């Protein structure tokens, strides 16, 4: 028993959705929803899905129930009397190990996400609808129990032998328990949790619900992780107090929490199985996916002709930067993959990328951010250079030391990211103020100070302007400050990233463009009267992907990306799939980890790593199926396997 409990503990260690202290949150269980239908139409991909993977989107919401039904009499719920509980053995069946092993989308995603796990699908609008369905079921249970306790005869006439919420929930609990407990505990479940006997006892008023709750507590604590113990104890208290005090609401809440605990235990087991099976599933990825897609190609559910034409056109793509051994089929494919990522997100992808679409869209967004950030930095460097040239021209015309060209904070608007840029003290002169002194040769001269006891024969400097005549003829060394050599670009880039991180909107670049323009201008010595012009220029550059500044920034990013990508591709090629998974998702190289977090090098390395991982794995699967074979040839298995799949 202790050994099983320890294993269950390990199964729950990485569960990312533990119950909170709020009873309502704890009792929330996922309702049945339909997973997003895959284009290839597999029985393990299409159909009902009650849980979401962390990397998968969900669609097709379940049936909804109107709010006004909750305010009606019990008769208003007649059509929902056979409503299925939110958590049942059927809804949890997709968490069975057999379903996990035969889920092709999960087996593909597991290659890229080390934290892949099942979780209740309660996000967004669909999650709200499912939560409303759960609330409707438990409100119906409360109403039925009140009706049963207050008017037994009318209740029996209304429902008769038909199933209603309480027996349906008890049957669901019994079915889930049988999938969670080991074989040796099955007889105890069958004897103690006999639904027919429990309903007879309940109808006669002799059911001992506190005793049943205590038995369930002992059984569940033997097999669940210790982190679930508090949840189990609260369930026992709610059911016991509901029975002793005649409080139907507490009794229903206890039943809701019981189903929540059972669902959490099943999720813990499923996620533990994913972690244990990951090495085997990754190792078998190429063979499994080729076998799977060969069946789909034979059924004409994958357009390999389109994919082959896309790859053939990739040979005409120009080389942005020269890399060693760049003339081969696999590198042509990698260039085509980068080009595909750069295309707008509404551009259709070849069918061969059906399971990588979301990853490609994420890469597109990340590269687009890098390009637009480079546009901002180019604008900053241009404004900074203009400001320095103007300052040099002004100082060449005026040999008098002046105050710093950096305006006083009281005369400049607040910057969106002042904390990230060190500012100069406005009362100190800038080093540029001394340029004119060097240029004109008019250096400050210092007169000799005579002893205080000696009376000078010249007028006092305070009483006569002729005191300058007492200045010696020689010229002492000039007092000048050296020009600053510190590059502020990293600080400016960090400040712009801080502004961008303040919004998660898909349209954040347009929304934050004025704040970015202000920060760019504030980081230079340019006059703030140029702000409207800078805002206009930045907005036009960011929104026009065909503009010269955008193309220049894109090229600069690609020039940095391709050499890193080629190096990673060469290092991943000889690796097995498990080794490549560890290299791509494990610790980053020391050269990258030593750089500053958020730096250009780190971002380039991250994007290149993800592209290389997707590309190498994709080529191994699809090269012999679509890219290196004639799609019009005979599609027998030996024909497919003639082409070499390894990059």
XYZ file of C-alpha atoms in Angstrom:
647
model
C 0.000 0.000 0.000
C 2.777 2.429 0.875
C 4.583 1.571 -2.322
C 1.506 2.363 -4.401
C 0.999 5.610 -2.516
C 4.592 6.590 -3.220
C 4.068 5.878 -6.926
C 0.914 7.957 -6.886
C 2.867 10.750 -5.222
C 5.375 10.715 -8.032
C 2.519 10.779 -10.510
C 1.211 14.030 -9.056
C 4.441 15.904 -8.598
C 4.169 17.733 -11.936
C 0.431 18.231 -11.968
C -0.061 21.887 -12.885
C -3.747 22.246 -11.833
C -3.993 21.332 -8.082
C -7.184 22.313 -6.250
C -7.179 25.757 -4.726
C -8.508 26.748 -1.341
C -11.798 27.759 -2.921
C -14.416 25.033 -2.709
C -15.958 26.053 -5.983
C -12.627 25.801 -7.807
C -11.859 22.456 -6.203
C -15.109 20.937 -7.253
C -14.828 22.057 -10.830
C -14.559 19.104 -13.204
C -14.202 19.145 -16.994
C -17.264 18.522 -19.120
C -17.400 16.668 -22.407
C -16.144 18.654 -25.362
C -15.187 17.705 -28.858
C -11.522 17.974 -29.766
C -10.563 19.912 -32.835
C -11.071 17.668 -35.823
C -7.887 16.887 -37.601
C -7.746 17.193 -41.335
C -6.483 13.673 -41.750
C -9.569 12.234 -40.041
C -8.241 9.519 -37.712
C -10.468 7.829 -35.191
C -7.977 8.679 -32.461
C -7.764 12.308 -33.482
C -11.377 13.052 -34.177
C -14.187 12.424 -31.748
C -15.012 13.377 -28.218
C -12.234 14.838 -26.098
C -12.812 15.765 -22.481
C -9.320 16.937 -21.603
C -6.935 19.268 -23.335
C -3.229 18.884 -23.893
C -1.195 21.922 -23.002
C -0.306 22.407 -26.684
C -3.657 21.584 -28.302
C -6.605 23.777 -29.063
C -10.137 22.626 -28.362
C -13.279 23.278 -30.328
C -16.909 22.199 -30.749
C -18.465 23.138 -27.400
C -20.898 20.778 -25.686
C -24.580 21.371 -25.277
C -25.503 24.402 -23.201
C -28.284 24.931 -20.695
C -30.185 28.147 -20.188
C -29.725 30.018 -16.939
C -33.446 30.519 -16.427
C -33.929 26.798 -15.932
C -32.153 27.073 -12.589
C -34.882 29.296 -11.237
C -37.823 27.023 -12.098
C -39.622 24.324 -10.183
C -38.410 20.696 -10.259
C -40.788 19.981 -13.103
C -38.794 22.359 -15.299
C -35.845 19.945 -15.057
C -37.750 16.885 -16.283
C -36.123 16.918 -19.696
C -32.702 16.968 -17.992
C -33.458 14.255 -15.427
C -31.159 11.817 -17.248
C -28.372 14.379 -17.528
C -24.964 12.686 -17.403
C -22.631 13.696 -14.560
C -19.754 15.943 -15.643
C -17.166 13.284 -14.742
C -17.750 9.650 -15.689
C -15.757 6.597 -16.642
C -16.522 7.405 -20.276
C -15.267 10.999 -20.116
C -12.065 9.807 -18.429
C -11.478 6.981 -20.904
C -9.213 9.098 -23.105
C -6.763 9.165 -20.194
C -6.327 5.388 -20.390
C -2.840 4.288 -21.369
C -4.156 2.487 -24.459
C -5.693 5.721 -25.745
C -2.484 7.631 -25.017
C -0.328 5.176 -26.957
C -2.648 5.292 -29.981
C -3.122 9.085 -30.032
C -0.991 10.199 -33.032
C -1.234 13.937 -32.326
C -0.076 13.459 -28.733
C 2.769 11.210 -29.875
C 3.947 13.927 -32.260
C 3.625 16.792 -29.753
C 5.520 14.859 -27.093
C 8.686 15.277 -29.204
C 8.662 19.050 -28.712
C 7.139 19.787 -25.315
C 8.913 18.396 -22.227
C 6.027 19.624 -20.065
C 3.219 18.082 -22.116
C 0.389 17.039 -19.817
C -3.347 16.558 -19.641
C -5.458 19.152 -17.877
C -9.162 19.939 -17.540
C -10.213 21.898 -20.585
C -11.812 24.947 -18.939
C -10.201 27.778 -20.920
C -11.934 30.523 -22.828
C -15.548 30.633 -23.914
C -15.825 26.866 -24.268
C -14.584 26.419 -20.734
C -17.204 28.868 -19.522
C -19.917 26.890 -21.299
C -18.720 23.636 -19.738
C -18.623 25.199 -16.290
C -22.210 26.364 -16.789
C -23.199 22.831 -17.752
C -21.630 21.487 -14.566
C -23.419 24.103 -12.494
C -26.686 23.143 -14.182
C -26.182 19.468 -13.295
C -25.408 20.081 -9.625
C -28.238 22.602 -9.317
C -30.535 19.952 -10.778
C -29.252 17.430 -8.234
C -29.920 19.875 -5.389
C -33.426 20.558 -6.661
C -34.214 16.864 -7.072
C -32.954 16.020 -3.579
C -35.068 18.809 -2.063
C -38.078 17.543 -3.986
C -37.380 13.973 -2.847
C -37.083 14.956 0.821
C -40.094 17.286 0.916
C -42.613 15.440 -1.281
C -41.620 11.810 -1.738
C -44.908 10.734 -3.326
C -44.915 13.463 -5.945
C -41.253 12.760 -6.682
C -41.946 9.046 -7.252
C -44.880 9.840 -9.493
C -42.722 12.225 -11.496
C -39.618 10.067 -11.925
C -40.804 6.543 -11.168
C -38.032 4.068 -11.974
C -36.229 6.536 -14.248
C -32.637 7.423 -13.500
C -32.042 10.772 -11.834
C -28.990 12.738 -10.725
C -28.137 10.923 -7.468
C -28.101 7.315 -8.754
C -26.405 8.479 -11.968
C -23.665 10.141 -9.909
C -23.218 7.078 -7.681
C -22.861 4.854 -10.753
C -20.283 7.230 -12.211
C -18.294 7.157 -8.949
C -18.403 3.356 -8.866
C -17.183 3.113 -12.476
C -14.274 5.499 -11.904
C -13.219 3.744 -8.685
C -12.934 0.451 -10.541
C -10.408 2.027 -12.944
C -8.300 3.583 -10.173
C -7.967 0.877 -7.517
C -5.879 -2.275 -8.005
C -7.463 -5.673 -8.514
C -7.177 -6.659 -4.848
C -9.425 -3.750 -3.802
C -12.145 -4.442 -6.358
C -14.156 -6.799 -4.077
C -14.274 -4.132 -1.388
C -15.604 -1.609 -3.895
C -18.225 -4.020 -5.201
C -19.400 -4.865 -1.680
C -19.367 -1.424 -0.059
C -20.304 0.730 -3.015
C -23.307 -1.253 -4.252
C -25.364 1.440 -5.959
C -28.677 -0.452 -5.874
C -28.285 -1.196 -2.170
C -27.265 2.369 -1.381
C -30.303 3.759 -3.204
C -32.621 1.391 -1.312
C -31.100 2.529 1.981
C -31.385 6.168 0.931
C -35.043 5.819 -0.044
C -35.828 4.189 3.329
C -33.832 6.802 5.239
C -31.284 4.373 6.691
C -28.247 5.196 4.517
C -25.169 5.943 6.639
C -23.550 8.598 4.463
C -20.853 9.652 7.005
C -19.667 6.040 7.220
C -19.630 5.766 3.437
C -17.614 9.000 3.201
C -15.066 7.708 5.725
C -14.651 4.481 3.759
C -14.120 6.458 0.563
C -11.562 8.646 2.350
C -9.506 5.650 3.466
C -9.680 4.059 0.025
C -8.706 7.203 -1.873
C -5.855 8.127 0.463
C -4.305 4.718 -0.161
C -3.992 5.451 -3.876
C -3.872 9.239 -4.348
C -0.969 11.594 -3.828
C -0.654 13.227 -0.371
C -1.369 16.608 -1.967
C -4.966 15.400 -2.454
C -5.522 14.475 1.206
C -6.878 17.878 2.222
C -9.351 17.799 -0.636
C -10.507 14.327 0.420
C -10.936 15.451 4.045
C -13.075 18.408 2.986
C -15.257 16.078 0.944
C -15.818 13.892 4.019
C -16.723 16.892 6.173
C -19.188 18.236 3.613
C -21.007 14.927 3.117
C -21.119 14.203 6.860
C -22.372 17.667 7.809
C -24.873 17.645 4.968
C -26.315 14.368 6.236
C -26.326 15.328 9.942
C -27.711 18.844 9.456
C -30.060 17.996 6.610
C -28.242 20.537 4.450
C -28.755 19.473 0.832
C -26.380 22.146 -0.505
C -23.463 20.758 1.545
C -24.310 17.218 0.496
C -24.269 18.198 -3.185
C -21.003 20.097 -2.705
C -19.476 16.988 -1.140
C -20.541 14.877 -4.136
C -19.093 17.495 -6.476
C -15.765 17.461 -4.655
C -15.736 13.663 -4.696
C -15.970 13.641 -8.482
C -13.309 16.343 -8.598
C -10.903 14.220 -6.539
C -11.497 11.194 -8.758
C -10.838 13.239 -11.885
C -7.635 14.685 -10.394
C -6.400 11.195 -9.498
C -7.038 9.990 -13.033
C -5.172 12.997 -14.430
C -2.250 12.314 -12.095
C -2.022 8.732 -13.314
C -2.272 9.731 -16.993
C 0.412 12.419 -16.703
C 2.673 10.005 -14.853
C 2.210 7.495 -17.670
C 3.118 10.162 -20.240
C 6.369 10.863 -18.413
C 7.193 7.171 -18.182
C 6.305 6.386 -21.804
C 7.959 9.477 -23.297
C 11.338 7.849 -24.199
C 9.651 4.899 -25.895
C 7.145 7.047 -27.761
C 9.837 9.451 -28.987
C 12.111 6.626 -30.085
C 9.311 5.116 -32.185
C 8.186 8.440 -33.715
C 9.546 7.954 -37.265
C 8.242 4.415 -37.708
C 4.847 5.193 -36.139
C 4.201 8.357 -38.158
C 5.337 6.872 -41.469
C 3.056 3.877 -40.963
C 0.185 6.145 -39.913
C 0.523 8.561 -42.847
C 1.029 5.843 -45.431
C -2.492 4.666 -44.615
C -3.783 8.227 -44.969
C -1.980 8.671 -48.305
C -3.486 5.433 -49.567
C -6.921 6.785 -48.595
C -6.111 10.082 -50.373
C -6.452 12.086 -47.166
C -3.026 13.736 -47.481
C -2.081 15.737 -50.585
C 1.509 14.654 -51.151
C 1.513 16.168 -54.641
C 1.092 19.644 -53.184
C 3.871 18.995 -50.662
C 6.208 17.689 -53.382
C 5.593 20.774 -55.538
C 6.266 23.041 -52.558
C 9.590 21.303 -51.918
C 10.566 21.388 -55.612
C 10.010 25.160 -55.691
C 12.278 25.535 -52.670
C 15.321 24.918 -54.858
C 14.818 28.323 -56.447
C 15.006 30.198 -53.135
C 18.099 32.421 -52.939
C 20.764 31.994 -50.290
C 20.506 34.882 -47.835
C 23.918 34.013 -46.477
C 26.522 31.517 -47.654
C 26.885 28.472 -45.442
C 29.129 25.465 -45.815
C 27.700 22.587 -47.871
C 24.515 24.495 -48.630
C 23.722 22.668 -51.876
C 21.755 19.592 -50.862
C 18.123 18.516 -50.698
C 17.859 18.760 -46.959
C 19.218 22.312 -46.763
C 16.862 23.305 -49.587
C 14.069 21.983 -47.381
C 15.307 23.970 -44.381
C 15.389 27.184 -46.439
C 11.855 26.446 -47.619
C 10.778 25.874 -44.018
C 12.183 29.246 -42.926
C 10.476 30.902 -45.885
C 7.197 29.186 -44.944
C 7.507 30.477 -41.384
C 8.019 34.028 -42.662
C 4.821 33.923 -44.731
C 1.633 35.485 -43.286
C -0.225 33.185 -40.912
C -3.170 32.902 -43.309
C -0.910 31.292 -45.933
C -1.956 27.631 -46.387
C 0.670 25.095 -45.335
C 1.339 21.774 -47.080
C -0.637 18.883 -45.603
C 2.607 17.394 -44.325
C 2.715 20.120 -41.636
C -0.753 19.303 -40.285
C 0.550 18.671 -36.758
C 3.118 21.492 -36.742
C 0.884 24.398 -37.745
C 0.681 25.908 -34.262
C 4.429 25.656 -33.754
C 5.068 27.350 -37.109
C 2.663 30.155 -36.222
C 4.459 30.668 -32.913
C 7.807 30.806 -34.705
C 6.363 33.333 -37.162
C 5.255 35.559 -34.284
C 8.654 35.337 -32.571
C 10.640 36.133 -35.734
C 8.271 38.982 -36.536
C 8.910 40.404 -33.057
C 12.654 40.208 -33.667
C 12.306 42.000 -37.014
C 10.138 44.776 -35.602
C 12.449 45.199 -32.643
C 15.338 45.572 -35.074
C 13.340 48.285 -36.893
C 13.036 50.146 -33.593
C 16.776 49.829 -32.970
C 17.593 51.077 -36.482
C 15.415 54.123 -35.858
C 17.160 54.686 -32.516
C 20.624 54.485 -34.077
C 19.660 56.909 -36.840
C 18.216 59.441 -34.386
C 21.271 59.090 -32.153
C 23.648 59.700 -35.063
C 21.631 62.742 -36.210
C 21.690 64.182 -32.690
C 25.460 63.802 -32.401
C 26.070 65.465 -35.750
C 23.809 68.388 -34.831
C 25.495 68.757 -31.440
C 28.934 68.782 -33.064
C 27.865 71.494 -35.518
C 26.413 73.651 -32.728
C 29.538 73.338 -30.620
C 31.767 74.174 -33.559
C 29.974 77.528 -33.800
C 29.948 78.246 -30.061
C 33.214 77.942 -28.085
C 31.559 78.734 -24.760
C 30.953 75.800 -22.431
C 27.239 75.259 -22.055
C 25.081 73.067 -19.946
C 24.341 69.523 -20.978
C 22.385 69.005 -24.179
C 20.196 66.533 -22.301
C 17.089 68.446 -21.354
C 15.980 68.706 -17.768
C 13.575 65.983 -16.634
C 11.116 68.735 -15.818
C 10.928 69.716 -19.485
C 10.747 66.174 -20.976
C 7.718 63.901 -20.860
C 7.940 60.787 -18.735
C 9.398 57.806 -20.529
C 7.497 54.492 -20.601
C 10.634 52.735 -19.377
C 12.660 55.344 -17.427
C 13.800 52.778 -14.908
C 15.735 50.822 -17.518
C 17.795 53.758 -18.933
C 20.337 55.569 -16.745
C 19.878 59.338 -17.157
C 22.519 62.053 -16.993
C 22.484 64.679 -14.261
C 21.017 67.817 -15.893
C 23.264 70.177 -13.892
C 26.500 68.630 -15.189
C 27.880 69.657 -18.574
C 27.945 66.994 -21.258
C 31.326 65.903 -22.650
C 30.165 67.322 -25.958
C 30.200 70.830 -24.388
C 33.981 70.763 -24.346
C 34.398 69.902 -28.008
C 34.456 73.581 -29.000
C 37.159 74.250 -26.440
C 39.364 71.642 -28.085
C 38.535 72.853 -31.564
C 39.217 76.543 -30.952
C 42.189 76.139 -28.639
C 40.761 78.611 -26.118
C 41.621 76.683 -23.019
C 41.074 77.949 -19.493
C 44.173 79.494 -18.023
C 44.773 79.694 -14.295
C 46.613 82.676 -12.723
C 49.290 82.203 -10.114
C 48.050 82.764 -6.594
C 50.362 85.112 -4.656
C 50.945 84.799 -0.945
C 48.235 86.553 1.063
C 50.831 88.690 2.903
C 52.163 90.155 -0.361
C 50.363 93.185 -1.747
C 49.669 92.912 -5.446
C 50.551 95.833 -7.675
C 47.714 94.947 -10.033
C 44.042 95.703 -9.512
C 41.918 93.036 -7.930
C 40.095 90.748 -10.322
C 36.873 91.622 -8.537
C 37.332 95.368 -9.058
C 38.749 95.649 -12.556
C 38.496 93.768 -15.863
C 42.164 94.516 -16.434
C 43.011 91.681 -14.092
C 43.383 89.441 -17.134
C 46.633 91.208 -17.840
C 48.171 89.368 -14.939
C 47.707 86.018 -16.720
C 51.052 84.393 -17.590
C 52.160 84.041 -21.211
C 52.433 80.220 -21.204
C 49.473 77.885 -21.884
C 48.869 75.128 -19.328
C 47.421 71.734 -20.235
C 43.746 71.996 -21.255
C 41.041 70.634 -18.907
C 38.859 68.407 -21.118
C 36.644 65.297 -20.701
C 37.043 62.306 -22.985
C 34.193 61.245 -25.271
C 31.966 58.460 -23.907
C 32.415 55.055 -25.530
C 29.615 53.101 -23.828
C 27.095 51.542 -26.205
C 23.591 52.111 -24.828
C 21.884 49.906 -27.441
C 21.416 46.897 -25.097
C 19.750 49.127 -22.509
C 17.483 50.681 -25.115
C 16.539 47.244 -26.453
C 15.722 46.025 -22.950
C 13.524 49.057 -22.332
C 11.604 48.415 -25.558
C 11.114 44.763 -24.614
C 9.797 45.851 -21.219
C 7.188 48.007 -22.941
C 6.184 45.144 -25.241
C 5.813 42.754 -22.321
C 3.136 45.001 -20.837
C 0.583 43.788 -23.397
C -0.503 40.335 -24.570
C -2.729 41.654 -27.346
C -2.150 40.189 -30.833
C -2.162 43.804 -32.039
C 0.302 45.023 -29.413
C 2.796 46.502 -31.881
C 0.190 48.903 -33.245
C -1.165 49.679 -29.770
C 2.260 50.295 -28.229
C 3.848 52.090 -31.201
C 3.447 55.577 -29.618
C 5.022 54.412 -26.348
C 7.874 52.767 -28.249
C 8.471 55.930 -30.278
C 8.597 58.037 -27.112
C 11.066 55.643 -25.497
C 13.286 55.654 -28.597
C 13.326 59.455 -28.743
C 13.864 59.748 -24.977
C 16.930 57.475 -25.277
C 18.641 59.977 -27.590
C 19.501 63.671 -27.295
C 17.101 64.577 -30.102
C 14.598 67.358 -29.563
C 11.249 66.081 -28.315
C 9.464 68.224 -30.880
C 10.295 65.415 -33.329
C 8.003 62.984 -31.509
C 5.068 63.179 -33.989
C 7.430 62.513 -36.883
C 9.074 59.577 -35.088
C 5.683 58.093 -34.209
C 4.557 58.316 -37.830
C 7.748 56.776 -39.206
C 7.735 53.919 -36.704
C 4.068 53.088 -37.289
C 4.537 53.059 -41.072
C 7.637 50.857 -40.907
C 6.030 48.338 -38.543
C 2.816 48.010 -40.540
C 4.341 47.780 -44.031
C 6.154 44.480 -44.492
C 7.232 45.568 -47.973
C 8.958 48.766 -46.877
C 12.701 49.184 -47.163
C 13.342 49.381 -43.389
C 11.285 46.234 -42.813
C 13.148 44.297 -45.499
C 16.496 45.508 -44.178
C 15.606 44.420 -40.652
C 14.334 41.039 -41.899
C 17.547 40.447 -43.814
C 19.658 41.328 -40.790
C 17.747 38.829 -38.648
C 18.095 36.091 -41.282
C 21.818 36.778 -41.687
C 22.174 36.109 -37.967
C 19.798 33.128 -38.019
C 21.080 30.981 -40.893
C 24.631 30.248 -39.632
C 23.271 29.222 -36.207
C 20.568 27.127 -37.873
C 23.087 25.338 -40.097
C 25.292 24.537 -37.127
C 22.361 23.091 -35.180
C 21.130 21.068 -38.151
C 24.560 19.523 -38.583
C 24.673 18.638 -34.884
C 21.144 17.137 -34.843
C 21.513 15.051 -38.005
C 23.465 12.114 -36.491
C 21.352 12.025 -33.308
C 18.504 9.654 -32.568
C 15.085 11.130 -31.826
C 15.485 10.846 -28.021
C 18.957 12.407 -28.214
C 17.648 15.229 -30.389
C 14.796 15.810 -27.921
C 17.279 16.161 -25.070
C 19.519 18.472 -27.092
C 16.667 20.722 -28.254
C 14.640 20.919 -25.042
C 17.348 20.450 -22.408
C 19.863 22.939 -21.026
C 21.011 25.595 -23.475
C 24.625 25.795 -24.491
C 27.040 27.602 -22.225
C 27.718 30.203 -24.879
C 24.072 31.177 -24.898
C 23.413 30.874 -21.190
C 26.356 33.183 -20.525
C 24.763 35.946 -22.563
C 22.319 38.351 -21.092
C 18.758 37.089 -20.873
C 16.664 38.591 -23.672
C 19.709 39.400 -25.817
C 19.736 39.040 -29.596
C 22.037 36.010 -29.469
C 19.760 34.155 -27.092
C 16.664 34.876 -29.165
C 18.387 33.751 -32.367
C 19.578 30.555 -30.696
C 16.116 29.764 -29.355
C 14.380 30.255 -32.703
C 17.068 28.336 -34.597
C 16.836 25.441 -32.141
C 13.094 25.110 -32.582
C 13.314 25.332 -36.380
C 16.100 22.747 -36.521
C 14.184 20.340 -34.268
C 11.000 20.600 -36.332
C 12.885 20.428 -39.621
C 15.074 17.401 -38.899
C 12.203 15.359 -37.479
C 9.860 16.375 -40.315
C 12.438 15.468 -42.973
C 12.988 12.034 -41.494
C 9.272 11.280 -41.678
C 8.301 12.896 -44.972
C 11.381 12.781 -47.220
C 10.680 9.197 -48.355
C 6.915 9.762 -48.430
C 6.540 13.057 -50.305
C 9.693 15.076 -50.999
C 12.145 12.615 -52.572
C 9.639 10.510 -54.524
C 7.390 11.151 -57.467
C 3.842 11.501 -56.081
C 2.445 10.157 -59.350
C 4.404 6.911 -59.000
C 2.969 3.681 -57.621
C 2.325 4.239 -53.903
C 3.323 0.819 -52.691
C 5.287 0.538 -49.468
C 8.572 -0.619 -51.078
C 8.511 2.440 -53.354
C 8.242 4.741 -50.360
C 11.135 3.212 -48.546
C 13.609 3.434 -51.431
C 14.350 7.063 -50.700
C 16.660 7.826 -47.864
C 14.888 9.654 -45.052
C 17.847 10.650 -42.906
C 19.018 14.233 -43.509
